[in-house]
Coordinates of C-alpha atoms in Angstrom, one line a residue:
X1 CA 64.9 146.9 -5.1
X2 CA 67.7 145.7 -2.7
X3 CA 68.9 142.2 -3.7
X4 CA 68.9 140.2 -0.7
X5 CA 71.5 137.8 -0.2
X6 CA 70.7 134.4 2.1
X7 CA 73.0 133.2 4.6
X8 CA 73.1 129.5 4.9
X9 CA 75.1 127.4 7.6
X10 CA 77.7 125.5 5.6
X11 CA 77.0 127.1 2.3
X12 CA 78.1 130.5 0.3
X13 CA 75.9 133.4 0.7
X14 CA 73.3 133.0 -2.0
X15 CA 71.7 135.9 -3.4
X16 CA 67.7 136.0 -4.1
X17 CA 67.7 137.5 -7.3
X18 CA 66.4 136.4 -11.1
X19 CA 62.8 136.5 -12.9
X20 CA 60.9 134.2 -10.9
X21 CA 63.3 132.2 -9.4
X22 CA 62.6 129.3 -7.2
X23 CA 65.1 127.8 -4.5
X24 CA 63.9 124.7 -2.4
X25 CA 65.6 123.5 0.6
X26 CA 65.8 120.4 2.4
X27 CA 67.1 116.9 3.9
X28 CA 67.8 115.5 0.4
X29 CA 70.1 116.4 -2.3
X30 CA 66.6 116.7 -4.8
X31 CA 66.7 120.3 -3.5
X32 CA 68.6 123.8 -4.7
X33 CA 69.9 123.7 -1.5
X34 CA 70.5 120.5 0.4
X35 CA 70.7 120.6 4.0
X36 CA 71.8 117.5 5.8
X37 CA 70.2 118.2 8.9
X38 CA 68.1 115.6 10.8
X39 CA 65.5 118.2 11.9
X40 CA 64.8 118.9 8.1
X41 CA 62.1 117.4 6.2
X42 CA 63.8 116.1 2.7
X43 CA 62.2 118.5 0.9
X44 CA 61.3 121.4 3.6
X45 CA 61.1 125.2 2.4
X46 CA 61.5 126.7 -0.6
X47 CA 61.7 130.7 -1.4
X48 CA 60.4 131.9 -4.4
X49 CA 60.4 135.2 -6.5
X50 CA 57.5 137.4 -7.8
X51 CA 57.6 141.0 -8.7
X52 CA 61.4 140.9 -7.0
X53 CA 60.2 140.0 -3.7
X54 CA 60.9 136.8 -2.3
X55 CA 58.7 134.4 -0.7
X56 CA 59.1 131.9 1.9
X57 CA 57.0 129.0 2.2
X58 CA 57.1 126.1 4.0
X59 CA 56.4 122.4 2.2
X60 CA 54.5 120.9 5.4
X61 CA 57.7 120.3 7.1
X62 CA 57.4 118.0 10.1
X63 CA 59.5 120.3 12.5
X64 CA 58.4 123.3 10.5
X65 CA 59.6 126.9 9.4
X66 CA 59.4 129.7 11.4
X67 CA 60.1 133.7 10.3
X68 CA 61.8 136.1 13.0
X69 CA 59.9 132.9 16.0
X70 CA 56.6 132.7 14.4
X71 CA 56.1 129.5 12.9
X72 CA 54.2 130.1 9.3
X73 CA 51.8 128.0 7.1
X74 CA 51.7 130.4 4.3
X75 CA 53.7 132.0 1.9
X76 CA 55.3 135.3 3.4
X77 CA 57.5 137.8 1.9
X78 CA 61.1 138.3 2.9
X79 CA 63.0 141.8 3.7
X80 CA 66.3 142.5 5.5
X81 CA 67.5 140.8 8.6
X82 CA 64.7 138.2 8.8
X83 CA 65.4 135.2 11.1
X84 CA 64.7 132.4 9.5
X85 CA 64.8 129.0 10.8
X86 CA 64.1 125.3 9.3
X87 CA 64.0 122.5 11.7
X88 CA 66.8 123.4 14.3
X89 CA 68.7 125.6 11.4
X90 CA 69.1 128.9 11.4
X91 CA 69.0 131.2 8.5
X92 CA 69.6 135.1 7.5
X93 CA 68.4 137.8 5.1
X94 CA 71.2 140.2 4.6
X95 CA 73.9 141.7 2.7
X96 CA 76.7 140.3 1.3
X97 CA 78.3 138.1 4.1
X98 CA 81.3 138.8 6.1
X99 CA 84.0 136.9 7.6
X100 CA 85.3 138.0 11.0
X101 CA 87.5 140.7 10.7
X102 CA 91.2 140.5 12.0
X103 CA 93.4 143.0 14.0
X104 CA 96.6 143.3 15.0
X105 CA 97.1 143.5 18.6
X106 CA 99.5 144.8 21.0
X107 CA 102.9 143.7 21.1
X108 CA 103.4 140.3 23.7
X109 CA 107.0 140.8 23.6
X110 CA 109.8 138.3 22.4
X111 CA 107.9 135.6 20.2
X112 CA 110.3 133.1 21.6
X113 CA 111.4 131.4 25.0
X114 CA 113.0 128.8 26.5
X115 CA 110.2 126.6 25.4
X116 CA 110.4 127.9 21.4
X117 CA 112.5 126.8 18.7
X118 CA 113.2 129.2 15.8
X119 CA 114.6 128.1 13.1
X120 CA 115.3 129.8 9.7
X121 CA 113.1 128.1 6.6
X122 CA 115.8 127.0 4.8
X123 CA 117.9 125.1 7.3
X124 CA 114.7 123.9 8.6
X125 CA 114.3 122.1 5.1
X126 CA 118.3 121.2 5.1
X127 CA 119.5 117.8 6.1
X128 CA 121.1 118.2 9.6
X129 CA 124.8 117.8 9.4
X130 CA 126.3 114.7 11.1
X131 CA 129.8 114.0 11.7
X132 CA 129.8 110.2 11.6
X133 CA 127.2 107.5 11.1
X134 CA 127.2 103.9 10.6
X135 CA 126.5 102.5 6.8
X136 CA 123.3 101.3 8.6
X137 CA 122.3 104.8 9.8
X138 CA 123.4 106.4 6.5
X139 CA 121.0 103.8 4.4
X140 CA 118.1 104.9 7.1
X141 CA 118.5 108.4 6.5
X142 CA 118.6 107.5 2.6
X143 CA 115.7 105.2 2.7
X144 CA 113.6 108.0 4.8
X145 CA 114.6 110.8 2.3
X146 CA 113.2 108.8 -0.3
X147 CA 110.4 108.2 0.9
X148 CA 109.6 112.0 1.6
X149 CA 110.6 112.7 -1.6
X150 CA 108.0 110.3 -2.8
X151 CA 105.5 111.1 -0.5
X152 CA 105.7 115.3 -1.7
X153 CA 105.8 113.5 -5.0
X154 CA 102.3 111.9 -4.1
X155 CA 100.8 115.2 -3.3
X156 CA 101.5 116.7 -7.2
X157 CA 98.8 116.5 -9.8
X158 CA 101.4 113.8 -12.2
X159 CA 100.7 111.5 -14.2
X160 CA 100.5 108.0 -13.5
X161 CA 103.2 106.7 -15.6
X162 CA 105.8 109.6 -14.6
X163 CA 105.1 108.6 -11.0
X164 CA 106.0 105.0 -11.6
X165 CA 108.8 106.0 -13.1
X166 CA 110.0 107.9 -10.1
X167 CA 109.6 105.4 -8.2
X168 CA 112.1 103.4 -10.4
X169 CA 114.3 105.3 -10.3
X170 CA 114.2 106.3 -6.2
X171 CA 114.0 102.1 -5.9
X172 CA 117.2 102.0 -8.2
X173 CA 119.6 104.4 -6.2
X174 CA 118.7 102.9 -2.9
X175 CA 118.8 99.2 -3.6
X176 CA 121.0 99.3 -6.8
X177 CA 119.6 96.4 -8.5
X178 CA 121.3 94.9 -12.0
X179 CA 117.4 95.5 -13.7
X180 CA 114.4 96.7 -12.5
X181 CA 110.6 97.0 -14.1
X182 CA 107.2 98.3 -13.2
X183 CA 104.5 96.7 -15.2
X184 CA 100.6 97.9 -14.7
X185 CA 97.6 95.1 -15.4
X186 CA 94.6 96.7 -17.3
X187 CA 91.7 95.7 -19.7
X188 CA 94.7 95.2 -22.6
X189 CA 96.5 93.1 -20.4
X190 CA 99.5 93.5 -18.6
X191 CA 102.4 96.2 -20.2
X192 CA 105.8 97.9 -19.0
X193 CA 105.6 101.5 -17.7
X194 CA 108.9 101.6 -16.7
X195 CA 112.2 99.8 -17.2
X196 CA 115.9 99.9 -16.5
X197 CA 118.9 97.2 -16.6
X198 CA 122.7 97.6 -18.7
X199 CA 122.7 99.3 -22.1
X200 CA 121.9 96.8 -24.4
X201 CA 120.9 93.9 -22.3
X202 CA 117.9 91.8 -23.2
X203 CA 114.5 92.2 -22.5
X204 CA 113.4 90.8 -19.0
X205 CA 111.8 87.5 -19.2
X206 CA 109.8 86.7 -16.0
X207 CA 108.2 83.2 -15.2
X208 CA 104.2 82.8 -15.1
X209 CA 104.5 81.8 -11.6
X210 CA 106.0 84.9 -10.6
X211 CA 103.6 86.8 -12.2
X212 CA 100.9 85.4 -10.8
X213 CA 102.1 85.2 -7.0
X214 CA 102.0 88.8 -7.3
X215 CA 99.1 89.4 -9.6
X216 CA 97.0 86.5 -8.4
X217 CA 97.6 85.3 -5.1
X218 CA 99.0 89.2 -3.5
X219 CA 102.2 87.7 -2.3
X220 CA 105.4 89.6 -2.2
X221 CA 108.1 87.3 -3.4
X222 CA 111.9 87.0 -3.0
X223 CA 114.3 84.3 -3.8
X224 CA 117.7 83.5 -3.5
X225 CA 118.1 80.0 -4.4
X226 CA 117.2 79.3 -7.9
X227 CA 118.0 75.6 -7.4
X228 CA 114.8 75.3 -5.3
X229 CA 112.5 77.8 -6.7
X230 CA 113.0 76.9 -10.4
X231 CA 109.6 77.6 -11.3
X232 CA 109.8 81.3 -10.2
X233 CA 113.1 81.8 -12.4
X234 CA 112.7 81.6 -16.4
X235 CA 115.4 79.9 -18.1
X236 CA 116.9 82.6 -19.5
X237 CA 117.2 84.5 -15.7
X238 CA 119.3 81.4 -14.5
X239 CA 121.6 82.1 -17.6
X240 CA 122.1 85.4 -16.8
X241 CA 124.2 85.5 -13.7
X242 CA 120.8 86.7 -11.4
X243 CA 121.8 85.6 -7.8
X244 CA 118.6 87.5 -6.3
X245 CA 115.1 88.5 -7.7
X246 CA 111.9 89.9 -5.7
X247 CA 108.3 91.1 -7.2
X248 CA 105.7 92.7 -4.9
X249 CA 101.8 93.7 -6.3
X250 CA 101.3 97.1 -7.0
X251 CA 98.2 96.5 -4.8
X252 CA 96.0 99.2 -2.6
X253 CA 92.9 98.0 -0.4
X254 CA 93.1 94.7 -1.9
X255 CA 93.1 95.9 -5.4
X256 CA 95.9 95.1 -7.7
X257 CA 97.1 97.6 -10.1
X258 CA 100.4 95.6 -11.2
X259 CA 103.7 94.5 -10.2
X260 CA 107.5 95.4 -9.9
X261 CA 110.2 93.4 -10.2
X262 CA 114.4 93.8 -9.5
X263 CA 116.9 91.3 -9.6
X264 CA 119.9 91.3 -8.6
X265 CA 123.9 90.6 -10.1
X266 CA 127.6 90.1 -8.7
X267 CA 129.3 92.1 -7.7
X268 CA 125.8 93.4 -5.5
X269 CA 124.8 91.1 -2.8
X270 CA 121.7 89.4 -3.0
X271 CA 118.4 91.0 -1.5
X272 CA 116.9 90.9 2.0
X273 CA 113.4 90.6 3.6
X274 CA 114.3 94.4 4.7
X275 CA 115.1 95.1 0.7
X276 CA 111.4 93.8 -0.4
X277 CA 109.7 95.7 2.3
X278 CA 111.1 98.7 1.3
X279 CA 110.1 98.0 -2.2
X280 CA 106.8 97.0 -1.2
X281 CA 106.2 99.9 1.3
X282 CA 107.3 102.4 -1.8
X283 CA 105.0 100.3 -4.4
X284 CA 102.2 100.8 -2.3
X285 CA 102.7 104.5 -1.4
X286 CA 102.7 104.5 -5.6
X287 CA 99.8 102.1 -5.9
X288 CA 97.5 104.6 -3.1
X289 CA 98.2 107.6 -5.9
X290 CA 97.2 106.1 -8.9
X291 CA 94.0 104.4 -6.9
X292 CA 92.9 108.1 -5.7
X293 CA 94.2 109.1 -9.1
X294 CA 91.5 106.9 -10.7
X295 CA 89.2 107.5 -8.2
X296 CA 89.2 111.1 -8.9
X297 CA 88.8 111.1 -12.5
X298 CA 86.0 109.2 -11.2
X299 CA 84.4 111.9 -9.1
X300 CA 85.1 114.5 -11.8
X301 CA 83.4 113.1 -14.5
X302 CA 80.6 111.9 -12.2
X303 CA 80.6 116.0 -11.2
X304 CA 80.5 116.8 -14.7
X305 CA 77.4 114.7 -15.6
X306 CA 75.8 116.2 -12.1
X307 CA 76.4 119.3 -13.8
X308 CA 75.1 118.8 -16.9
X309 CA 71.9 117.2 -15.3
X310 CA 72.0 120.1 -13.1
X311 CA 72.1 122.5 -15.6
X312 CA 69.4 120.7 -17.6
X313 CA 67.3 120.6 -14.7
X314 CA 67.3 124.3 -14.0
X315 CA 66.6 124.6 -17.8
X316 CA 63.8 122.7 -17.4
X317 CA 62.2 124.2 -13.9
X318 CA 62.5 127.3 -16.4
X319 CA 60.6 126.0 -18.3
X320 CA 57.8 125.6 -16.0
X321 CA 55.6 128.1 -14.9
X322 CA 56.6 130.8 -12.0
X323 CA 53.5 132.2 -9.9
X324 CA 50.3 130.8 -11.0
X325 CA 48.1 133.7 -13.0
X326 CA 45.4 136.1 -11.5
X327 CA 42.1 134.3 -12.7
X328 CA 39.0 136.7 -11.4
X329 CA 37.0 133.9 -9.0
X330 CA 39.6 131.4 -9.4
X331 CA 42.6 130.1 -7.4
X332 CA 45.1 128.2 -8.8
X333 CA 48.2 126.3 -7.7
X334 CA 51.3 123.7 -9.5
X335 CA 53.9 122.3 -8.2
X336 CA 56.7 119.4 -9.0
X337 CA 59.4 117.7 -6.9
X338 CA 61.6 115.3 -9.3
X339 CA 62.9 112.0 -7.8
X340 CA 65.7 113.0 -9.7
X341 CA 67.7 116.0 -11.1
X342 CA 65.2 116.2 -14.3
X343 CA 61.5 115.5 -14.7
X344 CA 59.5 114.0 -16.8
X345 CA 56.5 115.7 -15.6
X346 CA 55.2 118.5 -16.6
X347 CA 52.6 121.4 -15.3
X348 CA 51.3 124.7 -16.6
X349 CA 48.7 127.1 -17.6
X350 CA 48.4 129.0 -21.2
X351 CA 45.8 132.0 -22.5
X352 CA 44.2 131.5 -25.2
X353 CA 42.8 134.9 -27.4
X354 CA 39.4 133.9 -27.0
X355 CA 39.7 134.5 -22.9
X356 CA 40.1 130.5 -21.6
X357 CA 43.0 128.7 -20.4
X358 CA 44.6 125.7 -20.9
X359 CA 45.7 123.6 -18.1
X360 CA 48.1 120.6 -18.4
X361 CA 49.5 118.3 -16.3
X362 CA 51.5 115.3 -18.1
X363 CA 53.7 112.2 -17.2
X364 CA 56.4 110.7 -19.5
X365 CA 56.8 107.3 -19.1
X366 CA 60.7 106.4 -17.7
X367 CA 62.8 108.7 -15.7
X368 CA 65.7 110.2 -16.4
X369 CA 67.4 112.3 -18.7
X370 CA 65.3 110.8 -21.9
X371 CA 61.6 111.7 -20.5
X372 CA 63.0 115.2 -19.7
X373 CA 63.9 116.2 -23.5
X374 CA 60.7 114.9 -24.0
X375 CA 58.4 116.5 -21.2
X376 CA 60.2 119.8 -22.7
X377 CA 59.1 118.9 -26.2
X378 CA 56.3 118.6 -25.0
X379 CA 56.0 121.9 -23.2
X380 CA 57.5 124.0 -26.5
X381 CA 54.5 122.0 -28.5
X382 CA 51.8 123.2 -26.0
X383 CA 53.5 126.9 -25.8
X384 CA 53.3 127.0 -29.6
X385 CA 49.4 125.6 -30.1
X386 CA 48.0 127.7 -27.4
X387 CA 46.8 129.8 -30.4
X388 CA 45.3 127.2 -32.3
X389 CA 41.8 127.5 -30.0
X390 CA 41.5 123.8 -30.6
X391 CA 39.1 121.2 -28.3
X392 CA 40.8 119.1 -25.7
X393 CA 39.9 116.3 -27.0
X394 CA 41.1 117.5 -30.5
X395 CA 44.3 118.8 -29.1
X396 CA 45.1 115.5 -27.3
X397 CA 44.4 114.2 -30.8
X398 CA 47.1 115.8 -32.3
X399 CA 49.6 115.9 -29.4
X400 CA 49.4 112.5 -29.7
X401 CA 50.4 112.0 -33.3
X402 CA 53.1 114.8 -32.8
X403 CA 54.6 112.9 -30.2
X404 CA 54.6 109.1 -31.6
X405 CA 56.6 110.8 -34.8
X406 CA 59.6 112.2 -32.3
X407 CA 59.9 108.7 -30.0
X408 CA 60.9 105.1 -30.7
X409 CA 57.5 103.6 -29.8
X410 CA 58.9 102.9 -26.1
X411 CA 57.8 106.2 -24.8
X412 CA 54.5 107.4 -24.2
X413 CA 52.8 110.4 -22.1
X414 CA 49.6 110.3 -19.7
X415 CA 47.9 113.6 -19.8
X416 CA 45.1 115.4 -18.3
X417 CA 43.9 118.7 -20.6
X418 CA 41.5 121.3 -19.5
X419 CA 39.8 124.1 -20.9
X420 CA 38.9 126.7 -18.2
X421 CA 36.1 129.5 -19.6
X422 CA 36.2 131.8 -16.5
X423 CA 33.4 134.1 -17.7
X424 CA 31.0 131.4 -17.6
X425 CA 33.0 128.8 -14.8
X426 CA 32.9 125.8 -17.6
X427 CA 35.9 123.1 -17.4
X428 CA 36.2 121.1 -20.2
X429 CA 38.6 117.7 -20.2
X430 CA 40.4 115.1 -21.3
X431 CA 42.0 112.8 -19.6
X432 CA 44.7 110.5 -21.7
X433 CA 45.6 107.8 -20.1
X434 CA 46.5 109.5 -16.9
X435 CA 45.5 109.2 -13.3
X436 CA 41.5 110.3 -12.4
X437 CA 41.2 113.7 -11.6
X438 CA 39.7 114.3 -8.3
X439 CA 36.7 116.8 -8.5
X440 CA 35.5 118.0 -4.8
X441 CA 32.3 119.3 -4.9
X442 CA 31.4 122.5 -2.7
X443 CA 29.2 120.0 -1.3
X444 CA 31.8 117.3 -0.6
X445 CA 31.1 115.6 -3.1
X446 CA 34.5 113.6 -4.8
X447 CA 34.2 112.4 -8.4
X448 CA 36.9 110.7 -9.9
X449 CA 37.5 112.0 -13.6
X450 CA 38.7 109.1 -15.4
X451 CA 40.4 108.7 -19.2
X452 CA 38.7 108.9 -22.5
X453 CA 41.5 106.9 -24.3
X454 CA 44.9 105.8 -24.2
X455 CA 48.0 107.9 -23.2
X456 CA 49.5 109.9 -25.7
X457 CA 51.7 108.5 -28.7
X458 CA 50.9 105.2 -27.8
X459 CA 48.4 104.8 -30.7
X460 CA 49.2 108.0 -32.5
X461 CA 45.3 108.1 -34.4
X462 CA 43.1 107.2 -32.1
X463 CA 40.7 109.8 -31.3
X464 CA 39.7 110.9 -27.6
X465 CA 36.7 112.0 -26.1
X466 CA 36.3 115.1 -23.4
X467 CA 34.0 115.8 -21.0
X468 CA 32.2 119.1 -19.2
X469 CA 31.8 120.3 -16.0
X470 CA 30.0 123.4 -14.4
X471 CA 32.2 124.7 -11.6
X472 CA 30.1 126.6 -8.6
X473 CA 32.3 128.7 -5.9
X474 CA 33.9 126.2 -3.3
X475 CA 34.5 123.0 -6.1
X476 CA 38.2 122.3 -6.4
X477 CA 39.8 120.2 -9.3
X478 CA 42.9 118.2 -8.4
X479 CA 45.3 116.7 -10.6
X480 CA 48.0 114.5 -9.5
X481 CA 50.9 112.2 -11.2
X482 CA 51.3 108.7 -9.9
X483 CA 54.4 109.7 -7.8
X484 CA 52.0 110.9 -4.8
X485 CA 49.8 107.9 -5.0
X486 CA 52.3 105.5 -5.5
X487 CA 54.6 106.4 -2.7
X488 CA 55.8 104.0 -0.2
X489 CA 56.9 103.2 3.1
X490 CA 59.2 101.1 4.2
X491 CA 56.8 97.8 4.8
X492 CA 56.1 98.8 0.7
X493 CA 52.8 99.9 1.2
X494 CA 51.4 102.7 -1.0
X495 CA 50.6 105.8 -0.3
X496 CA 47.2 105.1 -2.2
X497 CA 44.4 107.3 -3.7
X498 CA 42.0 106.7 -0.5
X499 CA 44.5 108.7 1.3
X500 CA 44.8 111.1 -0.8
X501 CA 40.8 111.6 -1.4
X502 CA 40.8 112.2 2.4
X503 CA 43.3 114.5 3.1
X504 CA 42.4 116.7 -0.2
X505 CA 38.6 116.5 1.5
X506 CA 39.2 117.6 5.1
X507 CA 41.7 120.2 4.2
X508 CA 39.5 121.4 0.8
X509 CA 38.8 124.9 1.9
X510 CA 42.5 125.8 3.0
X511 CA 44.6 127.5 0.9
X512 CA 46.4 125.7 -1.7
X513 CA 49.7 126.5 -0.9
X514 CA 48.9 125.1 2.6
X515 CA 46.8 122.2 1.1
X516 CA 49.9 121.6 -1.3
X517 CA 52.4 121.6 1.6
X518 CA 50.3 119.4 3.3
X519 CA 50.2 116.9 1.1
X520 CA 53.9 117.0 0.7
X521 CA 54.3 117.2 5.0
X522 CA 52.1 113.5 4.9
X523 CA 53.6 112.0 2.2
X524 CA 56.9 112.1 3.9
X525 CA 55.4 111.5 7.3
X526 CA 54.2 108.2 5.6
X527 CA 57.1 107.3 3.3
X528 CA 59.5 107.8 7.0
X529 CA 62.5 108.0 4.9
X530 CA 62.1 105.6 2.0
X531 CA 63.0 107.5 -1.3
X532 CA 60.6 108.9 -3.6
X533 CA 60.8 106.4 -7.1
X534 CA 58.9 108.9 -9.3
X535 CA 58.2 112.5 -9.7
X536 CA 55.5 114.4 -7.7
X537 CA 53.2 117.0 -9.4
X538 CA 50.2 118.6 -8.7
X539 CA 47.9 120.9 -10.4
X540 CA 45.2 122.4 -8.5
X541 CA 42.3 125.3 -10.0
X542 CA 39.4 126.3 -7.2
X543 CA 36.5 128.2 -8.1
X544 CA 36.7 131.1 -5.1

């Protein structure tokens, strides 16, 4: 089949394609595809993949989804050229996309006028020829070709300590001071980058109070009179013929970096205020680059751990199950929406040999990266003792001792485990330590399915009961992590299990891909913005 390739305002064509795939889309940056769009719900649509065809379905949006103007409740498969809109945003199926294309017209005529100046590149870069300028003029024009210089130098990937070192050097041929230093203030303490003074002269001794003027208090300092301002001049500066010294603060939005320091000797007369602007105005040009520098290395390593959780969490929705199985007489449904990039909640269906399913839905205590290698422990264990044929109750048994050997006592999982016998409609359970199960009879009826012991790997040992029930066409078993129930608004109320017993009840006989969306649709109605703490999972099996 024809990969189709989605066209998204603001993003790269993305092509639907993969075993199974799932892409969700939406306000918040949760999603596959984040949207910020004030029409979208935070987690609107998603499109999904079975048997190569995708899927569109809508999450209970509050402004909905509509496909080629007809607003949809359901999944519904996807072919070429379908409109698609979420919210107020619109959205194609197509081929690979397309920029405009460019021609070349007719010819206008001359490309320049009156009004035009042409100028060849290279004389555009020159430096326009004068025949004679003040000394004034003539430091202007050196002071502003500095400056460019630096600021072209501001634009190149260097390091830190070359571009201090430039800036040395561009502060030395314009002001010609006797020495000159550029020192930078870190966790170590404060050290040299960059020097320069005679061959041979002595190291540069500056006073504690100039230091911390320009350290402490931000000032920019210059003095001329050493008789007066003894406590900004070490001894050894008075002895060494310095008529004229300044230090300004590296600094950059109130942030000091450092400081840099000239000085000044006969024959050179001593420095002006228009001297230690210029130095300042160059230090802080300096001080900007190393700040978005840092800032930067920043923002990449914070991309590179959004990565890696990225990565982990696609591993992991892998690691969940895809389209939920063809039971004869029996609809089924799953879904999870992590608070953050990776779960700890888990959700899925196994055959056994002997013609039952197992169903799981589990919480790891935590969030975070931790509770995700854990939930996927978890998953491999279940995977691997499908086979086993062993009780619910038994199986929670040993889940939990495999679990307590593999954590640090800290970390513990609520479970609920079923056994589903379709040839006969029997459920069997056991609920470890995790939320009650809401059972709606055909009748409307609601039983609450509590625990038969503590959550798993909290007291690796202790054994757990299970319970039976019969299920009749029309009785619906829902299973739900605390994330749903303990949503909240912005007053801090909680979503609550009440309101969750009564929307699962009016709404039992719809679909659950509708009922599901539903859900998800109120929830964010209620929350009105507030983020979601923990994950939300469901797990839903109807008897049809």
């Amino acid at each position: 089949m024809k990969t189709l390739v989605l066209h998204i305002p603001g993003h790269p064509p993305l092509p639907l394609e993969g075993e199974d795939r799932v892409w969700t889309l939406g306000r918040s940056s949760q999603n596959d595809i984040a949207i910020p769009d004030a029409s979208l719900s935070r987690h609107h649509a998603r499109i999904g993949l079975k048997d190569g065809v995708p899927y569109l379905e809508d999450l209970g949006s509050l402004n909905g989804t509509t496909l080629n103007g007809e607003r949809i409740t359901v999944p519904h498969p996807l072919s070429e050229d379908d409109e698609i809109q979420l919210g107020q945003v619109p959205l194609r199926l197509g081929g690979p996309g397309r920029g405009p294309r460019v021609r070349i017209g007719a010819d206008l005529g001359s490309s320049s006028s009156a009004g035009s100046l042409v100028l060849p590149l290279e004389r555009l870069r020159a430096a326009p020829e004068r025949r004679s300028e003040s000394p004034e003029t003539l430091y202007l024009r050196a002071v502003i070709r500095e400056i460019e210089a630096l600021s072209l130098e501001l634009l190149e990937d260097s390091p830190p300590e070359q571009l201090l070192a430039h800036l040395l050097d561009r502060l030395w041929t314009l002001l010609k001071p006797w020495r000159a230093a550029v020192l930078i203030q870190d966790r170590g303490g404060l050290h040299t980058v960059a020097s320069r003074g005679p061959e041979g002269d002595q190291p540069i001794l500056l006073a504690r109070g100039l230091v911390d003027a320009a350290l402490e208090r931000r000032e920019s300092v210059l003095f001329n009179d050493f008789a007066e301002d003894q406590g900004l001049a070490s001894p050894s500066l008075l002895l060494s013929g310095v008529t004229s010294a300044m230090v300004t603060p590296l600094e950059h939005q109130g942030v000091v970096k450092g400081l840099l320091y000239l000085d000044s000797h006969p024959p050179r007369k001593p420095f002006t205020e228009e001297d230690l602007r210029l130095a300042s105005t160059l230090a802080h040009l300096a001080t900007a680059k190393l700040e978005q520098a840092r800032m930067r290395e920043e923002a990449l390593a914070r991309k590179k751990v959004d990565q890696e959780l990225d990565l982990a969490r696609h591993i992991q929705q892998g690691l969940l199950p895809g389209f939920p199985p063809d039971i004869p007489g029996f609809e089924i449904h799953g879904n999870n929406l992590p608070s953050r990039q990776v779960s700890g909640d888990l959700f899925g269906w196994w055959p056994r040999s002997d013609g039952k399913w197992l169903f799981c839905l589990a919480d790891v205590s935590g969030k975070g990266l931790g509770p995700g290698l854990l939930m996927a422990s978890l998953q491999a264990t279940l995977e691997a003792w499908t086979e086993r044929e062993l009780s619910t109750s038994e199986l929670a048994f040993q889940l939990s001792r495999n679990l307590a050997r593999h954590t640090d006592g800290r970390r513990f999982v609520t479970a609920f485990l079923a056994l589903l016998d379709p040839e006969s409609g029997t459920l069997t359970y056991t609920n470890a330590g995790h939320n009650p199960a809401l059972f709606l009879r055909a009748d409307a009826a609601v039983e609450l399915l509590e625990a038969h012991g503590l959550p798993l790997a909290m007291l690796p040992g202790q054994p757990y009961g299970e319970a039976t029930r019969s299920l009749v066409p029309g009785d619906l078993l829902l299973v739900y992590t605390d994330g749903i129930t303990e949503a909240t608004n912005p007053e801090d109320e909680e979503f609550g299990t009440e309101a969750l017993v009564a929307l699962a009840g009016d709404l039992r006989r719809e679909p659950l891909a509708a009922l599901d969306a539903a859900l998800l649709g109120e929830l964010d109605r209620f929350t009105k913005g507030t983020p979601y703490l923990d994950d939300r999972t469901l797990l839903m099996l109807r008897r049809t």
